[in-house]
Protein backbone atom coordinates (compact mmCIF):
# COMPACT_ATOMS: atom_id res chain seq x y z
CA MET A 1 -13.93 7.50 41.71
CA THR A 2 -16.18 4.54 41.05
CA ASP A 3 -16.32 1.16 42.73
CA THR A 4 -14.18 -0.35 39.96
CA PRO A 5 -11.47 -2.48 41.60
CA ALA A 6 -7.86 -1.95 40.69
CA LEU A 7 -7.39 -3.33 37.20
CA SER A 8 -3.61 -3.78 37.17
CA GLY A 9 -2.70 -6.87 35.19
CA GLN A 10 -5.95 -6.88 33.20
CA LEU A 11 -6.46 -6.26 29.49
CA LEU A 12 -8.54 -3.47 28.06
CA VAL A 13 -9.99 -4.57 24.73
CA ALA A 14 -11.37 -1.73 22.63
CA ARG A 15 -15.01 -1.87 21.68
CA SER A 16 -16.23 -0.52 18.37
CA ARG A 17 -17.78 2.54 20.06
CA LEU A 18 -14.31 3.77 21.08
CA SER A 19 -13.77 6.54 18.54
CA ASP A 20 -10.13 7.43 19.30
CA PRO A 21 -8.12 6.07 16.32
CA SER A 22 -5.15 5.43 18.64
CA PHE A 23 -7.20 2.69 20.24
CA HIS A 24 -9.14 1.20 17.31
CA ARG A 25 -9.19 -2.56 18.08
CA ALA A 26 -6.45 -2.04 20.64
CA VAL A 27 -5.53 -4.52 23.36
CA VAL A 28 -3.99 -2.64 26.29
CA LEU A 29 -2.13 -4.34 29.13
CA LEU A 30 -2.74 -2.32 32.29
CA LEU A 31 0.50 -2.29 34.25
CA ASP A 32 -0.73 0.05 36.97
CA HIS A 33 -4.18 1.26 38.04
CA GLY A 34 -5.22 3.10 41.16
CA ASP A 35 -6.83 6.23 42.56
CA GLU A 36 -4.39 8.49 40.71
CA GLY A 37 -4.99 6.97 37.27
CA ALA A 38 -3.84 4.15 35.05
CA PHE A 39 -0.86 3.24 32.90
CA GLY A 40 -0.40 0.55 30.27
CA VAL A 41 0.82 -0.38 26.81
CA VAL A 42 -0.98 -1.33 23.61
CA LEU A 43 0.11 -4.88 22.78
CA ASN A 44 -1.01 -5.05 19.17
CA ARG A 45 0.59 -2.06 17.46
CA PRO A 46 3.90 -3.21 15.92
CA VAL A 47 5.68 -0.56 13.89
CA PRO A 48 8.02 -1.37 10.99
CA VAL A 49 11.14 -0.34 12.90
CA ASP A 50 13.59 -2.94 14.17
CA VAL A 51 14.55 -2.56 17.82
CA ASP A 52 18.20 -2.19 16.86
CA VAL A 53 17.49 1.16 15.21
CA VAL A 54 16.99 2.71 18.67
CA LEU A 55 18.37 0.10 21.08
CA PRO A 56 20.94 -2.08 19.27
CA ALA A 57 21.88 -4.10 22.34
CA TRP A 58 18.28 -5.28 22.76
CA GLN A 59 17.60 -6.57 19.21
CA ASP A 60 18.46 -10.19 20.02
CA ALA A 61 16.80 -10.06 23.45
CA VAL A 62 13.26 -9.14 22.41
CA ALA A 63 10.42 -11.47 21.47
CA GLU A 64 9.46 -11.91 17.82
CA PRO A 65 8.56 -9.87 15.95
CA ALA A 66 11.72 -7.97 16.97
CA VAL A 67 10.29 -4.55 16.17
CA LEU A 68 9.18 -1.59 18.23
CA PHE A 69 5.56 -1.44 19.32
CA GLN A 70 3.56 1.75 19.76
CA GLY A 71 2.50 1.48 23.37
CA GLY A 72 0.06 4.34 23.10
CA PRO A 73 -0.24 7.99 22.23
CA VAL A 74 1.65 9.33 25.29
CA GLY A 75 5.41 9.89 25.36
CA LEU A 76 6.18 8.59 21.88
CA ASP A 77 9.74 9.89 22.16
CA GLY A 78 10.52 7.47 24.99
CA ALA A 79 10.92 3.70 25.14
CA LEU A 80 9.63 1.22 27.71
CA GLY A 81 10.69 -2.37 28.10
CA VAL A 82 8.10 -4.86 29.31
CA ALA A 83 9.24 -8.28 30.48
CA VAL A 84 7.34 -11.43 31.33
CA ALA A 85 8.68 -13.68 34.08
CA PRO A 86 7.17 -16.48 36.15
CA VAL A 87 5.27 -15.16 39.16
CA GLY A 88 7.46 -15.45 42.24
CA ALA A 89 10.69 -15.84 40.26
CA ALA A 90 13.64 -13.78 41.48
CA LEU A 91 14.36 -10.96 39.07
CA PRO A 92 17.45 -8.81 38.65
CA SER A 93 17.32 -5.28 40.00
CA THR A 94 16.94 -4.07 36.41
CA VAL A 95 13.36 -5.38 36.29
CA ASP A 96 10.61 -3.77 38.37
CA ARG A 97 7.77 -6.29 38.72
CA MET A 98 4.52 -4.41 38.18
CA VAL A 99 1.80 -7.04 38.51
CA GLY A 100 1.68 -10.81 38.11
CA PRO A 101 4.17 -11.93 35.46
CA PHE A 102 4.65 -8.42 34.04
CA GLY A 103 7.51 -6.05 34.81
CA LEU A 104 9.28 -2.99 33.47
CA VAL A 105 12.85 -3.39 32.27
CA ASP A 106 15.60 -0.80 32.60
CA LEU A 107 16.59 -0.46 28.94
CA ASP A 108 19.93 1.10 29.97
CA SER A 109 20.93 -2.23 31.50
CA ASP A 110 22.65 -5.21 29.90
CA PRO A 111 20.11 -7.55 28.27
CA ALA A 112 22.38 -10.49 29.18
CA ASP A 113 21.25 -10.01 32.81
CA LEU A 114 17.80 -11.29 31.82
CA VAL A 115 18.84 -14.51 30.08
CA GLY A 116 17.08 -17.43 31.76
CA ARG A 117 15.22 -15.10 34.14
CA VAL A 118 12.45 -13.81 31.89
CA THR A 119 10.42 -15.52 29.21
CA GLY A 120 10.18 -12.48 26.96
CA VAL A 121 10.88 -8.78 26.50
CA ARG A 122 9.13 -6.28 24.26
CA VAL A 123 10.08 -2.63 23.61
CA PHE A 124 7.35 0.00 23.34
CA ALA A 125 7.59 3.55 22.03
CA GLY A 126 5.16 5.52 24.16
CA HIS A 127 2.46 4.30 26.49
CA SER A 128 -1.21 4.71 27.33
CA GLY A 129 -2.25 6.74 30.33
CA TRP A 130 -5.38 7.93 32.08
CA GLY A 131 -5.85 10.50 34.83
CA ALA A 132 -7.80 9.89 38.02
CA GLY A 133 -11.25 8.55 37.15
CA GLN A 134 -10.76 8.83 33.39
CA LEU A 135 -10.44 5.12 32.67
CA GLU A 136 -13.36 4.28 34.94
CA GLU A 137 -15.53 6.74 32.97
CA GLU A 138 -14.47 5.16 29.67
CA ILE A 139 -15.34 1.70 30.99
CA GLU A 140 -18.73 2.90 32.27
CA GLU A 141 -19.41 4.48 28.85
CA GLY A 142 -18.77 1.09 27.25
CA ALA A 143 -15.51 1.91 25.45
CA TRP A 144 -13.61 -1.11 26.79
CA PHE A 145 -14.08 -4.76 27.63
CA VAL A 146 -12.00 -5.66 30.71
CA VAL A 147 -10.71 -9.23 30.59
CA PRO A 148 -7.93 -11.26 32.25
CA ALA A 149 -4.47 -11.03 30.72
CA GLU A 150 -2.30 -14.04 30.00
CA ALA A 151 1.49 -13.80 29.99
CA ASP A 152 1.60 -14.85 26.32
CA ASP A 153 -0.54 -11.85 25.32
CA ALA A 154 2.36 -9.47 25.92
CA MET A 155 4.81 -11.50 23.83
CA THR A 156 2.61 -12.85 21.06
CA SER A 157 4.36 -13.45 17.76
CA GLU A 158 1.10 -12.56 15.99
CA PRO A 159 0.09 -9.18 17.44
CA ASP A 160 -2.22 -8.34 14.51
CA ASP A 161 -4.57 -11.18 15.54
CA LEU A 162 -4.52 -10.44 19.29
CA TRP A 163 -7.80 -8.47 19.45
CA ARG A 164 -9.76 -11.38 17.94
CA ARG A 165 -7.92 -14.07 19.92
CA VAL A 166 -8.43 -12.38 23.28
CA LEU A 167 -12.16 -11.89 22.66
CA ARG A 168 -12.60 -15.40 21.26
CA ARG A 169 -11.11 -17.07 24.33
CA GLN A 170 -13.64 -15.29 26.58
CA GLY A 171 -16.46 -17.32 25.04
CA GLY A 172 -20.11 -16.27 24.92
CA ASP A 173 -20.98 -12.83 23.57
CA LEU A 174 -17.36 -11.70 23.43
CA ALA A 175 -16.48 -14.62 21.17
CA ILE A 176 -19.23 -13.44 18.85
CA VAL A 177 -17.85 -9.88 18.94
CA SER A 178 -14.50 -11.30 17.78
CA THR A 179 -16.13 -12.16 14.45
CA PHE A 180 -17.40 -8.63 13.75
CA ALA A 181 -16.13 -6.78 10.70
CA GLU A 182 -13.46 -4.16 11.34
CA ASP A 183 -15.77 -1.46 9.99
CA ALA A 184 -18.38 -1.29 12.78
CA SER A 185 -21.04 0.01 10.39
CA LEU A 186 -21.03 -3.42 8.71
CA ASN A 187 -21.92 -5.27 11.92
């Protein structure tokens, strides 16, 4: 293990040298990170499937766009609900606060239990995961920028622009990177 501090609640923003197509220009919210590995969801991979196709009760409860998101290449046959709620706010037992404003929602529960208690919910098919030391190695190799997450990142209504917006708000060199062409060979 390296000296990298726990990164729970941070964003991983893919750099152009990351060759895995699952993570091309991905923005990953790390929900858990520790000695045993890391777990998160890709925030900017909407898929053209309405939530009601798999979870009808949740269609009206999720943030726009009200579609499924591909949270990563692991466990694509399962769904995860991520909620955003004010830090310190009391949450129902159906939400497990992970870090800061972010929590996991029990998708077998009644969405009405969350009304007025969370500011947004998003449903992800699959997730992103790393074994012990794997993420730290990828960061050291320069595959990811690690930047602070904002609650709005997880519920953005414009997920296709998230990679550029997150880099731009960092300022300096990362703001310049946000202007790079999608095809890295053109930069």
